[in-house]
Amino acid sequence: GKSTIAETIKRDLLEHHNIQTQVLALDNFIISLDKRPTDSTVRSRYDYRKINETIEKVCNGDSVQLPYYDSRTRTTKQDGNLFSPISQGVILVEGVVALDAIEETQQVDIKVYVTTDEVARKQRLREFYTIHKLLPAPEVDDLIRERYRDEFPIVHNSIQNADLLIRN
């Protein structure tokens, strides 16, 4: 969903407009499972402070060492890739919490909310959890229910921060 759209925009900007584009994936800012509160919500699963610090540095042209979140082991390492912002072009900040996490003071030109069919979204989540994380079906269903309980209201409410809505 989100990553695919970001990569499509990146490719189209280069191919059709000769605009260099980078993608900054916010999933790298997910906090390791063992460091989250037991009653965590989507807001406590992501390091909002570090997201905003990183965006500010990138907007100032500074290179930043990104964290790396391994979704299979559910751990974060602080020595991920070095993100060196391009001097001319577009930086796409991609992530389910982007419109909720990014502070209003950040230098953001346009904020886009992408929505998709909920049946397709749930199916992608099921595939991700069963194929990538190798979780059993009952555990997958519990995780999806939990995400809808604590994540969906926050993410859906962030639509009010968007300048543009794309229905995918």
Short mmCIF file of C-alpha atoms in Angstrom, two decimals:
data_model
loop_
_atom_site.label_atom_id
_atom_site.label_comp_id
_atom_site.label_asym_id
_atom_site.label_seq_id
_atom_site.Cartn_x
_atom_site.Cartn_y
_atom_site.Cartn_z
CA GLY A 1 0.00 0.00 0.00
CA LYS A 2 1.91 3.04 1.30
CA SER A 3 5.38 1.90 0.25
CA THR A 4 4.15 0.91 -3.20
CA ILE A 5 2.50 4.29 -3.75
CA ALA A 6 5.60 6.13 -2.52
CA GLU A 7 7.83 4.13 -4.89
CA THR A 8 5.39 4.72 -7.77
CA ILE A 9 5.43 8.48 -7.13
CA LYS A 10 9.23 8.38 -6.92
CA ARG A 11 9.52 6.53 -10.23
CA ASP A 12 6.97 8.75 -12.00
CA LEU A 13 8.60 11.97 -10.80
CA LEU A 14 11.92 10.79 -12.23
CA GLU A 15 10.61 9.28 -15.49
CA HIS A 16 8.10 11.99 -16.39
CA HIS A 17 9.50 15.13 -14.74
CA ASN A 18 13.19 14.34 -14.19
CA ILE A 19 12.81 15.07 -10.47
CA GLN A 20 15.06 13.15 -8.09
CA THR A 21 13.12 11.70 -5.16
CA GLN A 22 13.98 9.93 -1.93
CA VAL A 23 11.68 7.98 0.39
CA LEU A 24 12.03 8.23 4.16
CA ALA A 25 10.18 5.24 5.62
CA LEU A 26 8.79 5.84 9.10
CA ASP A 27 8.56 2.10 9.83
CA ASN A 28 12.25 2.37 10.73
CA PHE A 29 11.16 4.40 13.75
CA ILE A 30 9.07 1.60 15.26
CA ILE A 31 10.26 0.91 18.80
CA SER A 32 11.48 -2.60 19.67
CA LEU A 33 8.74 -4.79 21.12
CA ASP A 34 10.60 -5.26 24.42
CA LYS A 35 10.85 -1.47 24.93
CA ARG A 36 7.14 -0.70 24.41
CA PRO A 37 4.57 -0.36 27.19
CA THR A 38 2.35 -3.44 27.48
CA ASP A 39 -0.73 -1.38 26.63
CA SER A 40 0.95 0.37 23.69
CA THR A 41 -0.93 2.24 21.01
CA VAL A 42 0.30 3.18 17.58
CA ARG A 43 1.66 6.42 19.08
CA SER A 44 3.80 4.57 21.61
CA ARG A 45 5.01 2.02 19.03
CA TYR A 46 6.71 4.77 16.99
CA ASP A 47 9.41 7.16 18.21
CA TYR A 48 7.64 10.43 17.34
CA ARG A 49 10.42 12.56 18.88
CA LYS A 50 13.10 10.90 16.75
CA ILE A 51 10.89 11.13 13.63
CA ASN A 52 10.61 14.90 14.05
CA GLU A 53 14.29 15.35 14.89
CA THR A 54 15.19 13.39 11.75
CA ILE A 55 12.83 15.34 9.50
CA GLU A 56 14.17 18.63 10.85
CA LYS A 57 17.78 17.58 10.18
CA VAL A 58 16.93 16.29 6.70
CA CYS A 59 15.09 19.53 5.86
CA ASN A 60 18.24 21.42 6.93
CA GLY A 61 20.27 19.31 4.51
CA ASP A 62 21.97 17.19 7.16
CA SER A 63 22.69 13.50 6.71
CA VAL A 64 21.12 11.28 9.37
CA GLN A 65 21.87 7.77 10.59
CA LEU A 66 18.46 6.10 10.51
CA PRO A 67 17.34 3.41 12.89
CA TYR A 68 16.42 0.07 11.33
CA TYR A 69 13.36 -1.88 12.42
CA ASP A 70 13.39 -5.61 11.70
CA SER A 71 9.72 -6.56 11.44
CA ARG A 72 10.45 -10.25 11.73
CA THR A 73 12.31 -10.03 15.05
CA ARG A 74 10.40 -6.88 16.11
CA THR A 75 13.61 -5.18 17.17
CA THR A 76 15.14 -1.82 16.31
CA LYS A 77 18.81 -1.23 15.71
CA GLN A 78 20.14 2.33 15.82
CA ASP A 79 22.74 1.77 13.09
CA GLY A 80 20.55 1.61 10.00
CA ASN A 81 21.27 3.28 6.68
CA LEU A 82 22.71 6.75 6.35
CA PHE A 83 20.08 9.04 4.82
CA SER A 84 21.76 11.86 2.90
CA PRO A 85 19.13 14.24 1.55
CA ILE A 86 19.36 15.35 -2.04
CA SER A 87 19.90 19.07 -2.56
CA GLN A 88 17.31 19.38 -5.33
CA GLY A 89 14.19 17.24 -5.52
CA VAL A 90 11.52 15.67 -3.38
CA ILE A 91 11.65 13.74 -0.14
CA LEU A 92 8.60 11.56 0.51
CA VAL A 93 7.96 10.73 4.15
CA GLU A 94 6.03 7.46 4.11
CA GLY A 95 4.32 5.76 7.00
CA VAL A 96 1.00 5.01 8.62
CA VAL A 97 1.67 7.60 11.34
CA ALA A 98 3.13 10.32 9.11
CA LEU A 99 0.22 12.75 9.38
CA ASP A 100 -0.13 12.14 13.11
CA ALA A 101 3.56 12.17 14.03
CA ILE A 102 4.93 15.09 12.04
CA GLU A 103 4.68 18.29 14.03
CA GLU A 104 3.01 21.31 12.42
CA THR A 105 6.26 23.25 12.68
CA GLN A 106 8.01 20.93 10.21
CA GLN A 107 8.79 22.14 6.69
CA VAL A 108 6.30 20.00 4.78
CA ASP A 109 5.05 21.18 1.40
CA ILE A 110 2.11 18.83 0.94
CA LYS A 111 0.53 16.21 3.17
CA VAL A 112 -1.22 13.31 1.46
CA TYR A 113 -3.55 10.74 3.01
CA VAL A 114 -4.01 7.55 1.01
CA THR A 115 -7.03 5.39 1.69
CA THR A 116 -7.78 1.96 0.33
CA ASP A 117 -10.53 -0.62 0.35
CA GLU A 118 -10.69 -2.09 3.87
CA VAL A 119 -11.19 -5.67 2.65
CA ALA A 120 -8.02 -5.39 0.55
CA ARG A 121 -6.18 -3.72 3.44
CA LYS A 122 -7.07 -6.51 5.86
CA GLN A 123 -6.05 -9.11 3.31
CA ARG A 124 -2.63 -7.44 2.88
CA LEU A 125 -2.20 -7.40 6.67
CA ARG A 126 -3.09 -11.11 6.87
CA GLU A 127 -0.59 -11.95 4.14
CA PHE A 128 2.12 -9.86 5.80
CA TYR A 129 1.66 -11.52 9.19
CA THR A 130 1.32 -15.07 7.87
CA ILE A 131 3.89 -15.01 5.05
CA HIS A 132 6.49 -12.53 6.33
CA LYS A 133 6.21 -13.04 10.08
CA LEU A 134 5.10 -16.68 9.86
CA LEU A 135 2.42 -16.24 12.52
CA PRO A 136 -0.47 -18.70 12.94
CA ALA A 137 -3.91 -17.59 11.72
CA PRO A 138 -5.52 -17.12 15.17
CA GLU A 139 -2.64 -14.89 16.28
CA VAL A 140 -2.91 -12.93 13.02
CA ASP A 141 -6.61 -12.31 13.57
CA ASP A 142 -5.91 -11.10 17.12
CA LEU A 143 -3.18 -8.75 15.89
CA ILE A 144 -5.43 -7.29 13.21
CA ARG A 145 -8.23 -6.73 15.73
CA GLU A 146 -5.75 -5.06 18.08
CA ARG A 147 -4.42 -2.80 15.34
CA TYR A 148 -7.92 -1.75 14.36
CA ARG A 149 -8.71 -1.00 18.00
CA ASP A 150 -5.66 1.15 18.79
CA GLU A 151 -4.35 2.25 15.40
CA PHE A 152 -7.27 2.84 13.08
CA PRO A 153 -8.95 5.69 15.04
CA ILE A 154 -5.67 7.64 15.35
CA VAL A 155 -4.60 7.10 11.76
CA HIS A 156 -8.08 7.77 10.37
CA ASN A 157 -8.36 10.95 12.43
CA SER A 158 -5.06 12.18 10.95
CA ILE A 159 -6.89 12.69 7.64
CA GLN A 160 -7.76 16.15 8.96
CA ASN A 161 -4.04 17.04 8.65
CA ALA A 162 -3.95 16.15 4.94
CA ASP A 163 -3.90 18.61 2.06
CA LEU A 164 -4.83 15.89 -0.43
CA LEU A 165 -6.80 12.65 -0.20
CA ILE A 166 -6.05 9.80 -2.62
CA ARG A 167 -8.47 6.91 -2.80
CA ASN A 168 -6.51 3.86 -3.87
#
